[in-house]
Amino acid sequence: MTVFRAVAEQASFRKASEFLHLSQPAVSQHIHALEEELGCRLFDRSGTRTSLTPAGRLLLKYAERSVRVLDEARAALSKLDGEVSGELRLGASTTVAQYILPRMLGVFLKDNPKVTLSVVSGNTEEIVALLLRDSVMLGMIEGPPRSKEVHVEKFLDDRMVLIAPASHEWSGMGSVPLSALAEVPLLLREQGSGSRHVVEQALKKIGLSANKLQIRMALDSTEAIVSGVEAGLGLGFVSQWAIGKAVRLGTVVPIRVEGFELHRDLTLIRRLGPAPEGVAAAFQRFALAQNPVPSGKRKPHSRR
């Protein structure tokens, strides 16, 4: 069912093949064999987007249920030898997936060598949707989840930084006034991105709503924004974690905006209900330990 679930979640045979590290013909052949075995068509391939048929939607519910049962079995088996093992399925929004998670996973997997790992990246809304479908065990996101069905806990601090090309007229200036933000073209993340939501809400609080900004382009990753800024397409707000290399190379410069500091929490999310067990619980403990909080100060909260 792994291939079936991947195609269903990615809504694309090509994207599913990239995610699974298989050839597209191999993915198509697997789905064709499954449809032959079940005697029904699972995907509608008539349009530009691959979508589930009614039979496919029904099968997906059973596939997700089987994943939950398998996770429970793995957690129970791992308790027999006292060692963390099993499959860990994580979802991470793009900035976390690109710039933060790789270093975290290097340490976690070194300490837990029997864990097998899969990571799906997307924007905040996409990761929340995957979590609620049990396609991932835990999510790591940049913006507030717009769902009442998730438990949210901070795991790391972040600061959003305005960056400009090194050749920009603001380069070398000590700071720029708030009003100047409305006078320059901006590159923002796409709708549904936690980064975009945080930036727009912070600017709105200081009187700069979206209709007062010159939003030149919406891009689907932090890396694309950095590249766009380097190319002189505009200025952009990105995570401090994302600009180290570009700043060292001298292709972009951070710009300080007077009276404006944009901090946010990077958060770990799971479905409401019983606390995770086994490998998911082990990773949750590890992730929360990355941002130590004095005893009694941590305040886990849920969207209710």
PDB file of C-alpha atoms in Angstrom:
ATOM      1  CA  MET A   1       0.000   0.000   0.000  1.00  0.00           C
ATOM      2  CA  THR A   2       3.019   2.321   0.258  1.00  0.00           C
ATOM      3  CA  VAL A   3       2.993   3.187  -3.437  1.00  0.00           C
ATOM      4  CA  PHE A   4      -0.801   3.651  -3.470  1.00  0.00           C
ATOM      5  CA  ARG A   5      -0.650   6.019  -0.485  1.00  0.00           C
ATOM      6  CA  ALA A   6       2.218   8.002  -2.035  1.00  0.00           C
ATOM      7  CA  VAL A   7       0.316   8.589  -5.285  1.00  0.00           C
ATOM      8  CA  ALA A   8      -2.831   9.522  -3.334  1.00  0.00           C
ATOM      9  CA  GLU A   9      -0.978  12.004  -1.125  1.00  0.00           C
ATOM     10  CA  GLN A  10       1.120  13.554  -3.887  1.00  0.00           C
ATOM     11  CA  ALA A  11      -1.782  13.566  -6.406  1.00  0.00           C
ATOM     12  CA  SER A  12       0.839  12.819  -9.041  1.00  0.00           C
ATOM     13  CA  PHE A  13       2.588   9.704 -10.334  1.00  0.00           C
ATOM     14  CA  ARG A  14       5.724  11.755 -11.056  1.00  0.00           C
ATOM     15  CA  LYS A  15       5.909  13.289  -7.573  1.00  0.00           C
ATOM     16  CA  ALA A  16       5.189   9.911  -5.983  1.00  0.00           C
ATOM     17  CA  SER A  17       8.043   8.337  -7.950  1.00  0.00           C
ATOM     18  CA  GLU A  18      10.420  11.086  -6.768  1.00  0.00           C
ATOM     19  CA  PHE A  19       9.280  10.664  -3.159  1.00  0.00           C
ATOM     20  CA  LEU A  20       9.681   6.864  -3.283  1.00  0.00           C
ATOM     21  CA  HIS A  21      12.928   6.995  -5.318  1.00  0.00           C
ATOM     22  CA  LEU A  22      11.342   4.738  -7.938  1.00  0.00           C
ATOM     23  CA  SER A  23      10.927   5.179 -11.673  1.00  0.00           C
ATOM     24  CA  GLN A  24       7.575   6.542 -12.838  1.00  0.00           C
ATOM     25  CA  PRO A  25       6.894   3.395 -14.927  1.00  0.00           C
ATOM     26  CA  ALA A  26       7.477   1.253 -11.818  1.00  0.00           C
ATOM     27  CA  VAL A  27       4.919   3.309  -9.857  1.00  0.00           C
ATOM     28  CA  SER A  28       2.404   3.089 -12.719  1.00  0.00           C
ATOM     29  CA  GLN A  29       2.936  -0.664 -13.004  1.00  0.00           C
ATOM     30  CA  HIS A  30       2.381  -1.134  -9.255  1.00  0.00           C
ATOM     31  CA  ILE A  31      -0.902   0.822  -9.334  1.00  0.00           C
ATOM     32  CA  HIS A  32      -2.065  -1.024 -12.445  1.00  0.00           C
ATOM     33  CA  ALA A  33      -1.393  -4.384 -10.743  1.00  0.00           C
ATOM     34  CA  LEU A  34      -3.293  -3.236  -7.632  1.00  0.00           C
ATOM     35  CA  GLU A  35      -6.268  -2.117  -9.734  1.00  0.00           C
ATOM     36  CA  GLU A  36      -6.228  -5.469 -11.555  1.00  0.00           C
ATOM     37  CA  GLU A  37      -6.156  -7.356  -8.250  1.00  0.00           C
ATOM     38  CA  LEU A  38      -9.035  -5.349  -6.750  1.00  0.00           C
ATOM     39  CA  GLY A  39     -11.037  -5.197  -9.966  1.00  0.00           C
ATOM     40  CA  CYS A  40     -11.651  -1.459  -9.885  1.00  0.00           C
ATOM     41  CA  ARG A  41     -10.050   1.821 -10.971  1.00  0.00           C
ATOM     42  CA  LEU A  42      -8.390   3.708  -8.095  1.00  0.00           C
ATOM     43  CA  PHE A  43      -7.229   6.907  -9.834  1.00  0.00           C
ATOM     44  CA  ASP A  44      -8.731   9.256 -12.373  1.00  0.00           C
ATOM     45  CA  ARG A  45      -5.940  10.255 -14.773  1.00  0.00           C
ATOM     46  CA  SER A  46      -8.122  12.124 -17.281  1.00  0.00           C
ATOM     47  CA  GLY A  47      -7.227  15.651 -16.159  1.00  0.00           C
ATOM     48  CA  THR A  48      -3.941  17.413 -15.514  1.00  0.00           C
ATOM     49  CA  ARG A  49      -4.085  16.307 -11.864  1.00  0.00           C
ATOM     50  CA  THR A  50      -4.309  12.714 -10.693  1.00  0.00           C
ATOM     51  CA  SER A  51      -7.274  12.268  -8.349  1.00  0.00           C
ATOM     52  CA  LEU A  52      -8.789   9.390  -6.416  1.00  0.00           C
ATOM     53  CA  THR A  53     -11.921   7.673  -7.654  1.00  0.00           C
ATOM     54  CA  PRO A  54     -14.640   6.838  -5.077  1.00  0.00           C
ATOM     55  CA  ALA A  55     -13.084   3.363  -4.816  1.00  0.00           C
ATOM     56  CA  GLY A  56      -9.673   4.932  -4.300  1.00  0.00           C
ATOM     57  CA  ARG A  57     -10.940   7.194  -1.508  1.00  0.00           C
ATOM     58  CA  LEU A  58     -12.470   4.182   0.238  1.00  0.00           C
ATOM     59  CA  LEU A  59      -9.266   2.153  -0.079  1.00  0.00           C
ATOM     60  CA  LEU A  60      -7.218   5.078   1.277  1.00  0.00           C
ATOM     61  CA  LYS A  61      -9.200   4.975   4.537  1.00  0.00           C
ATOM     62  CA  TYR A  62      -8.303   1.309   5.006  1.00  0.00           C
ATOM     63  CA  ALA A  63      -4.682   1.946   4.007  1.00  0.00           C
ATOM     64  CA  GLU A  64      -4.370   4.681   6.640  1.00  0.00           C
ATOM     65  CA  ARG A  65      -5.972   2.414   9.243  1.00  0.00           C
ATOM     66  CA  SER A  66      -3.460  -0.340   8.436  1.00  0.00           C
ATOM     67  CA  VAL A  67      -0.600   2.134   8.906  1.00  0.00           C
ATOM     68  CA  ARG A  68      -1.856   3.010  12.394  1.00  0.00           C
ATOM     69  CA  VAL A  69      -2.101  -0.677  13.340  1.00  0.00           C
ATOM     70  CA  LEU A  70       1.411  -1.334  12.034  1.00  0.00           C
ATOM     71  CA  ASP A  71       2.759   1.628  14.006  1.00  0.00           C
ATOM     72  CA  GLU A  72       1.187   0.232  17.179  1.00  0.00           C
ATOM     73  CA  ALA A  73       2.713  -3.183  16.488  1.00  0.00           C
ATOM     74  CA  ARG A  74       6.158  -1.686  15.952  1.00  0.00           C
ATOM     75  CA  ALA A  75       5.897   0.317  19.168  1.00  0.00           C
ATOM     76  CA  ALA A  76       4.933  -2.827  21.091  1.00  0.00           C
ATOM     77  CA  LEU A  77       7.751  -4.850  19.541  1.00  0.00           C
ATOM     78  CA  SER A  78      10.341  -2.172  20.291  1.00  0.00           C
ATOM     79  CA  LYS A  79       9.490  -2.423  23.979  1.00  0.00           C
ATOM     80  CA  LEU A  80      10.555  -6.076  24.006  1.00  0.00           C
ATOM     81  CA  ASP A  81      14.249  -5.282  23.597  1.00  0.00           C
ATOM     82  CA  GLY A  82      14.147  -1.830  25.216  1.00  0.00           C
ATOM     83  CA  GLU A  83      15.639  -0.210  22.112  1.00  0.00           C
ATOM     84  CA  VAL A  84      13.950   2.392  19.908  1.00  0.00           C
ATOM     85  CA  SER A  85      13.223   0.932  16.478  1.00  0.00           C
ATOM     86  CA  GLY A  86      10.668   1.070  13.710  1.00  0.00           C
ATOM     87  CA  GLU A  87       9.577   3.524  11.031  1.00  0.00           C
ATOM     88  CA  LEU A  88       9.412   7.230  11.834  1.00  0.00           C
ATOM     89  CA  ARG A  89       7.267   9.237   9.405  1.00  0.00           C
ATOM     90  CA  LEU A  90       7.766  12.977   9.725  1.00  0.00           C
ATOM     91  CA  GLY A  91       6.213  15.940   7.954  1.00  0.00           C
ATOM     92  CA  ALA A  92       8.133  19.210   7.900  1.00  0.00           C
ATOM     93  CA  SER A  93       7.374  22.595   6.412  1.00  0.00           C
ATOM     94  CA  THR A  94       9.948  23.667   3.878  1.00  0.00           C
ATOM     95  CA  THR A  95      12.252  25.866   5.954  1.00  0.00           C
ATOM     96  CA  VAL A  96      12.450  23.243   8.698  1.00  0.00           C
ATOM     97  CA  ALA A  97      12.976  20.442   6.164  1.00  0.00           C
ATOM     98  CA  GLN A  98      15.734  22.269   4.295  1.00  0.00           C
ATOM     99  CA  TYR A  99      17.723  24.028   6.973  1.00  0.00           C
ATOM    100  CA  ILE A 100      17.008  22.577  10.422  1.00  0.00           C
ATOM    101  CA  LEU A 101      15.795  18.986  10.273  1.00  0.00           C
ATOM    102  CA  PRO A 102      18.840  17.429   8.523  1.00  0.00           C
ATOM    103  CA  ARG A 103      21.166  18.351  11.411  1.00  0.00           C
ATOM    104  CA  MET A 104      18.643  17.166  13.985  1.00  0.00           C
ATOM    105  CA  LEU A 105      18.141  13.848  12.237  1.00  0.00           C
ATOM    106  CA  GLY A 106      21.866  13.225  11.996  1.00  0.00           C
ATOM    107  CA  VAL A 107      22.117  13.269  15.790  1.00  0.00           C
ATOM    108  CA  PHE A 108      18.856  11.370  16.367  1.00  0.00           C
ATOM    109  CA  LEU A 109      19.696   8.534  13.958  1.00  0.00           C
ATOM    110  CA  LYS A 110      23.194   8.196  15.368  1.00  0.00           C
ATOM    111  CA  ASP A 111      21.664   7.563  18.795  1.00  0.00           C
ATOM    112  CA  ASN A 112      18.863   5.388  17.377  1.00  0.00           C
ATOM    113  CA  PRO A 113      20.364   3.342  14.523  1.00  0.00           C
ATOM    114  CA  LYS A 114      17.427   0.906  14.273  1.00  0.00           C
ATOM    115  CA  VAL A 115      15.007   3.667  13.262  1.00  0.00           C
ATOM    116  CA  THR A 116      14.030   3.918   9.588  1.00  0.00           C
ATOM    117  CA  LEU A 117      12.932   7.337   8.437  1.00  0.00           C
ATOM    118  CA  SER A 118      10.759   9.041   5.852  1.00  0.00           C
ATOM    119  CA  VAL A 119      10.225  12.798   5.595  1.00  0.00           C
ATOM    120  CA  VAL A 120       7.584  14.645   3.572  1.00  0.00           C
ATOM    121  CA  SER A 121       7.946  18.400   3.093  1.00  0.00           C
ATOM    122  CA  GLY A 122       5.313  20.969   2.183  1.00  0.00           C
ATOM    123  CA  ASN A 123       3.853  24.187   3.486  1.00  0.00           C
ATOM    124  CA  THR A 124       2.227  24.378   6.917  1.00  0.00           C
ATOM    125  CA  GLU A 125      -1.308  23.633   5.684  1.00  0.00           C
ATOM    126  CA  GLU A 126      -0.113  20.602   3.734  1.00  0.00           C
ATOM    127  CA  ILE A 127       1.760  19.168   6.726  1.00  0.00           C
ATOM    128  CA  VAL A 128      -1.278  19.603   8.993  1.00  0.00           C
ATOM    129  CA  ALA A 129      -3.432  17.808   6.404  1.00  0.00           C
ATOM    130  CA  LEU A 130      -0.953  14.908   6.224  1.00  0.00           C
ATOM    131  CA  LEU A 131      -0.920  14.644  10.025  1.00  0.00           C
ATOM    132  CA  LEU A 132      -4.710  14.531  10.239  1.00  0.00           C
ATOM    133  CA  ARG A 133      -4.753  11.725   7.660  1.00  0.00           C
ATOM    134  CA  ASP A 134      -2.155   9.793   9.703  1.00  0.00           C
ATOM    135  CA  SER A 135       0.218   9.925   6.741  1.00  0.00           C
ATOM    136  CA  VAL A 136       2.857  11.297   9.125  1.00  0.00           C
ATOM    137  CA  MET A 137       3.265  10.658  12.858  1.00  0.00           C
ATOM    138  CA  LEU A 138       4.547  14.117  13.775  1.00  0.00           C
ATOM    139  CA  GLY A 139       4.778  17.469  12.013  1.00  0.00           C
ATOM    140  CA  MET A 140       7.286  20.287  12.357  1.00  0.00           C
ATOM    141  CA  ILE A 141       5.894  23.591  11.129  1.00  0.00           C
ATOM    142  CA  GLU A 142       6.650  27.318  10.942  1.00  0.00           C
ATOM    143  CA  GLY A 143       3.227  28.873  11.349  1.00  0.00           C
ATOM    144  CA  PRO A 144       0.174  28.392  13.547  1.00  0.00           C
ATOM    145  CA  PRO A 145      -1.924  25.387  12.443  1.00  0.00           C
ATOM    146  CA  ARG A 146      -5.432  26.357  11.433  1.00  0.00           C
ATOM    147  CA  SER A 147      -6.947  23.247  12.941  1.00  0.00           C
ATOM    148  CA  LYS A 148      -8.497  22.420  16.296  1.00  0.00           C
ATOM    149  CA  GLU A 149      -7.440  18.791  16.030  1.00  0.00           C
ATOM    150  CA  VAL A 150      -3.724  19.137  16.729  1.00  0.00           C
ATOM    151  CA  HIS A 151      -1.554  19.392  19.830  1.00  0.00           C
ATOM    152  CA  VAL A 152       1.122  22.101  19.456  1.00  0.00           C
ATOM    153  CA  GLU A 153       4.433  22.472  21.279  1.00  0.00           C
ATOM    154  CA  LYS A 154       7.375  24.777  20.594  1.00  0.00           C
ATOM    155  CA  PHE A 155      10.700  23.132  19.755  1.00  0.00           C
ATOM    156  CA  LEU A 156      12.857  26.021  18.480  1.00  0.00           C
ATOM    157  CA  ASP A 157      13.053  29.816  18.261  1.00  0.00           C
ATOM    158  CA  ASP A 158      13.276  31.534  14.886  1.00  0.00           C
ATOM    159  CA  ARG A 159      13.628  35.094  13.619  1.00  0.00           C
ATOM    160  CA  MET A 160      12.442  36.310  10.221  1.00  0.00           C
ATOM    161  CA  VAL A 161      14.949  38.578   8.479  1.00  0.00           C
ATOM    162  CA  LEU A 162      14.462  40.993   5.584  1.00  0.00           C
ATOM    163  CA  ILE A 163      17.126  40.398   2.930  1.00  0.00           C
ATOM    164  CA  ALA A 164      18.157  42.452  -0.101  1.00  0.00           C
ATOM    165  CA  PRO A 165      20.647  41.937  -2.940  1.00  0.00           C
ATOM    166  CA  ALA A 166      24.161  43.046  -2.036  1.00  0.00           C
ATOM    167  CA  SER A 167      23.896  45.681  -4.800  1.00  0.00           C
ATOM    168  CA  HIS A 168      20.674  47.206  -3.407  1.00  0.00           C
ATOM    169  CA  GLU A 169      20.665  50.855  -2.348  1.00  0.00           C
ATOM    170  CA  TRP A 170      19.772  49.795   1.206  1.00  0.00           C
ATOM    171  CA  SER A 171      22.907  47.674   1.486  1.00  0.00           C
ATOM    172  CA  GLY A 172      25.250  49.194   4.037  1.00  0.00           C
ATOM    173  CA  MET A 173      22.552  51.368   5.625  1.00  0.00           C
ATOM    174  CA  GLY A 174      22.199  51.034   9.388  1.00  0.00           C
ATOM    175  CA  SER A 175      18.442  50.680   9.121  1.00  0.00           C
ATOM    176  CA  VAL A 176      15.418  51.715   7.069  1.00  0.00           C
ATOM    177  CA  PRO A 177      12.104  53.165   8.256  1.00  0.00           C
ATOM    178  CA  LEU A 178       8.978  51.025   8.444  1.00  0.00           C
ATOM    179  CA  SER A 179       7.251  53.110   5.776  1.00  0.00           C
ATOM    180  CA  ALA A 180       9.935  52.140   3.265  1.00  0.00           C
ATOM    181  CA  LEU A 181       8.635  48.551   3.177  1.00  0.00           C
ATOM    182  CA  ALA A 182       5.658  49.707   1.124  1.00  0.00           C
ATOM    183  CA  GLU A 183       7.976  51.196  -1.505  1.00  0.00           C
ATOM    184  CA  VAL A 184       9.958  48.106  -2.527  1.00  0.00           C
ATOM    185  CA  PRO A 185       8.947  44.936  -4.429  1.00  0.00           C
ATOM    186  CA  LEU A 186       8.609  41.966  -2.086  1.00  0.00           C
ATOM    187  CA  LEU A 187       8.941  38.249  -2.669  1.00  0.00           C
ATOM    188  CA  LEU A 188       6.706  36.215  -0.354  1.00  0.00           C
ATOM    189  CA  ARG A 189       5.888  32.556   0.136  1.00  0.00           C
ATOM    190  CA  GLU A 190       2.731  31.104  -1.370  1.00  0.00           C
ATOM    191  CA  GLN A 191      -0.677  31.194   0.337  1.00  0.00           C
ATOM    192  CA  GLY A 192      -0.878  28.384   2.905  1.00  0.00           C
ATOM    193  CA  SER A 193       2.718  28.885   3.971  1.00  0.00           C
ATOM    194  CA  GLY A 194       3.330  29.438   7.682  1.00  0.00           C
ATOM    195  CA  SER A 195       6.089  31.924   6.848  1.00  0.00           C
ATOM    196  CA  ARG A 196       3.759  34.051   4.744  1.00  0.00           C
ATOM    197  CA  HIS A 197       1.046  34.002   7.398  1.00  0.00           C
ATOM    198  CA  VAL A 198       3.495  35.122  10.110  1.00  0.00           C
ATOM    199  CA  VAL A 199       4.946  37.923   7.947  1.00  0.00           C
ATOM    200  CA  GLU A 200       1.558  39.242   6.816  1.00  0.00           C
ATOM    201  CA  GLN A 201       0.135  39.228  10.346  1.00  0.00           C
ATOM    202  CA  ALA A 202       3.196  41.040  11.759  1.00  0.00           C
ATOM    203  CA  LEU A 203       3.100  43.704   9.023  1.00  0.00           C
ATOM    204  CA  LYS A 204      -0.644  44.130   9.440  1.00  0.00           C
ATOM    205  CA  LYS A 205      -0.133  44.908  13.142  1.00  0.00           C
ATOM    206  CA  ILE A 206       2.096  47.847  12.223  1.00  0.00           C
ATOM    207  CA  GLY A 207      -0.358  49.164   9.636  1.00  0.00           C
ATOM    208  CA  LEU A 208       1.005  47.532   6.492  1.00  0.00           C
ATOM    209  CA  SER A 209      -1.738  45.250   5.202  1.00  0.00           C
ATOM    210  CA  ALA A 210      -1.145  43.136   2.107  1.00  0.00           C
ATOM    211  CA  ASN A 211      -2.930  45.611  -0.183  1.00  0.00           C
ATOM    212  CA  LYS A 212      -0.387  48.293   0.770  1.00  0.00           C
ATOM    213  CA  LEU A 213       2.591  46.115  -0.199  1.00  0.00           C
ATOM    214  CA  GLN A 214       4.178  45.641  -3.594  1.00  0.00           C
ATOM    215  CA  ILE A 215       4.075  41.846  -3.696  1.00  0.00           C
ATOM    216  CA  ARG A 216       5.914  41.069  -6.905  1.00  0.00           C
ATOM    217  CA  MET A 217       5.939  37.283  -6.680  1.00  0.00           C
ATOM    218  CA  ALA A 218       4.766  34.346  -4.556  1.00  0.00           C
ATOM    219  CA  LEU A 219       7.284  31.504  -4.385  1.00  0.00           C
ATOM    220  CA  ASP A 220       6.949  27.980  -3.037  1.00  0.00           C
ATOM    221  CA  SER A 221      10.127  27.738  -0.952  1.00  0.00           C
ATOM    222  CA  THR A 222      12.505  29.807   1.148  1.00  0.00           C
ATOM    223  CA  GLU A 223      15.329  28.776  -1.176  1.00  0.00           C
ATOM    224  CA  ALA A 224      13.418  30.257  -4.122  1.00  0.00           C
ATOM    225  CA  ILE A 225      13.032  33.554  -2.262  1.00  0.00           C
ATOM    226  CA  VAL A 226      16.764  33.707  -1.497  1.00  0.00           C
ATOM    227  CA  SER A 227      17.546  32.962  -5.157  1.00  0.00           C
ATOM    228  CA  GLY A 228      15.034  35.587  -6.304  1.00  0.00           C
ATOM    229  CA  VAL A 229      16.592  38.200  -4.033  1.00  0.00           C
ATOM    230  CA  GLU A 230      20.071  37.297  -5.310  1.00  0.00           C
ATOM    231  CA  ALA A 231      18.768  37.812  -8.861  1.00  0.00           C
ATOM    232  CA  GLY A 232      17.467  41.281  -7.987  1.00  0.00           C
ATOM    233  CA  LEU A 233      13.762  40.445  -8.313  1.00  0.00           C
ATOM    234  CA  GLY A 234      12.874  42.036  -4.984  1.00  0.00           C
ATOM    235  CA  LEU A 235      13.397  41.831  -1.224  1.00  0.00           C
ATOM    236  CA  GLY A 236      12.118  39.031   0.974  1.00  0.00           C
ATOM    237  CA  PHE A 237      11.527  37.896   4.532  1.00  0.00           C
ATOM    238  CA  VAL A 238      13.157  34.550   5.312  1.00  0.00           C
ATOM    239  CA  SER A 239      14.226  32.557   8.348  1.00  0.00           C
ATOM    240  CA  GLN A 240      17.570  33.428   9.927  1.00  0.00           C
ATOM    241  CA  TRP A 241      18.429  29.732   9.500  1.00  0.00           C
ATOM    242  CA  ALA A 242      18.242  30.065   5.710  1.00  0.00           C
ATOM    243  CA  ILE A 243      20.649  32.889   4.930  1.00  0.00           C
ATOM    244  CA  GLY A 244      23.993  31.829   6.420  1.00  0.00           C
ATOM    245  CA  LYS A 245      25.550  30.662   3.163  1.00  0.00           C
ATOM    246  CA  ALA A 246      24.238  33.565   1.057  1.00  0.00           C
ATOM    247  CA  VAL A 247      25.476  36.130   3.591  1.00  0.00           C
ATOM    248  CA  ARG A 248      28.907  34.479   3.750  1.00  0.00           C
ATOM    249  CA  LEU A 249      29.122  34.555  -0.051  1.00  0.00           C
ATOM    250  CA  GLY A 250      28.075  38.209  -0.060  1.00  0.00           C
ATOM    251  CA  THR A 251      25.119  37.736  -2.415  1.00  0.00           C
ATOM    252  CA  VAL A 252      22.484  39.040   0.023  1.00  0.00           C
ATOM    253  CA  VAL A 253      22.526  41.339   3.022  1.00  0.00           C
ATOM    254  CA  PRO A 254      20.136  41.445   6.008  1.00  0.00           C
ATOM    255  CA  ILE A 255      18.298  44.749   6.382  1.00  0.00           C
ATOM    256  CA  ARG A 256      17.223  46.088   9.779  1.00  0.00           C
ATOM    257  CA  VAL A 257      13.804  47.731   9.798  1.00  0.00           C
ATOM    258  CA  GLU A 258      13.335  50.385  12.488  1.00  0.00           C
ATOM    259  CA  GLY A 259      11.038  49.263  15.279  1.00  0.00           C
ATOM    260  CA  PHE A 260      10.310  45.910  13.652  1.00  0.00           C
ATOM    261  CA  GLU A 261      11.479  42.546  15.007  1.00  0.00           C
ATOM    262  CA  LEU A 262       9.764  39.409  13.781  1.00  0.00           C
ATOM    263  CA  HIS A 263      10.216  36.347  15.993  1.00  0.00           C
ATOM    264  CA  ARG A 264       8.247  33.123  15.759  1.00  0.00           C
ATOM    265  CA  ASP A 265       8.065  29.664  17.285  1.00  0.00           C
ATOM    266  CA  LEU A 266       8.850  26.584  15.264  1.00  0.00           C
ATOM    267  CA  THR A 267       6.466  23.969  16.581  1.00  0.00           C
ATOM    268  CA  LEU A 268       6.056  20.221  16.811  1.00  0.00           C
ATOM    269  CA  ILE A 269       2.517  19.006  16.165  1.00  0.00           C
ATOM    270  CA  ARG A 270       0.690  15.727  16.668  1.00  0.00           C
ATOM    271  CA  ARG A 271      -2.927  14.668  16.598  1.00  0.00           C
ATOM    272  CA  LEU A 272      -4.998  15.274  19.689  1.00  0.00           C
ATOM    273  CA  GLY A 273      -5.469  12.192  21.818  1.00  0.00           C
ATOM    274  CA  PRO A 274      -3.103   9.788  23.549  1.00  0.00           C
ATOM    275  CA  ALA A 275       0.565  10.737  23.612  1.00  0.00           C
ATOM    276  CA  PRO A 276       2.675   8.997  20.954  1.00  0.00           C
ATOM    277  CA  GLU A 277       4.556   5.829  21.815  1.00  0.00           C
ATOM    278  CA  GLY A 278       7.670   4.099  20.562  1.00  0.00           C
ATOM    279  CA  VAL A 279       9.751   5.812  17.912  1.00  0.00           C
ATOM    280  CA  ALA A 280       7.414   8.835  17.628  1.00  0.00           C
ATOM    281  CA  ALA A 281       7.633   9.417  21.383  1.00  0.00           C
ATOM    282  CA  ALA A 282      11.426   9.130  21.253  1.00  0.00           C
ATOM    283  CA  PHE A 283      11.670  11.734  18.500  1.00  0.00           C
ATOM    284  CA  GLN A 284       9.216  14.040  20.266  1.00  0.00           C
ATOM    285  CA  ARG A 285      11.394  14.002  23.404  1.00  0.00           C
ATOM    286  CA  PHE A 286      14.504  14.601  21.310  1.00  0.00           C
ATOM    287  CA  ALA A 287      12.973  17.519  19.346  1.00  0.00           C
ATOM    288  CA  LEU A 288      11.652  19.292  22.432  1.00  0.00           C
ATOM    289  CA  ALA A 289      15.059  18.985  24.080  1.00  0.00           C
ATOM    290  CA  GLN A 290      16.541  21.137  21.274  1.00  0.00           C
ATOM    291  CA  ASN A 291      15.030  24.234  22.883  1.00  0.00           C
ATOM    292  CA  PRO A 292      15.414  23.740  26.648  1.00  0.00           C
ATOM    293  CA  VAL A 293      12.883  25.518  28.829  1.00  0.00           C
ATOM    294  CA  PRO A 294      13.341  25.839  32.626  1.00  0.00           C
ATOM    295  CA  SER A 295      11.441  23.220  34.597  1.00  0.00           C
ATOM    296  CA  GLY A 296       7.818  24.183  35.054  1.00  0.00           C
ATOM    297  CA  LYS A 297       7.938  26.825  32.315  1.00  0.00           C
ATOM    298  CA  ARG A 298       7.034  24.689  29.310  1.00  0.00           C
ATOM    299  CA  LYS A 299       3.418  25.155  28.379  1.00  0.00           C
ATOM    300  CA  PRO A 300       2.176  22.589  25.900  1.00  0.00           C
ATOM    301  CA  HIS A 301      -1.102  23.619  24.382  1.00  0.00           C
ATOM    302  CA  SER A 302      -3.710  22.277  22.058  1.00  0.00           C
ATOM    303  CA  ARG A 303      -5.898  23.894  19.450  1.00  0.00           C
ATOM    304  CA  ARG A 304      -9.344  23.373  20.860  1.00  0.00           C
TER     305      ARG A 304
END
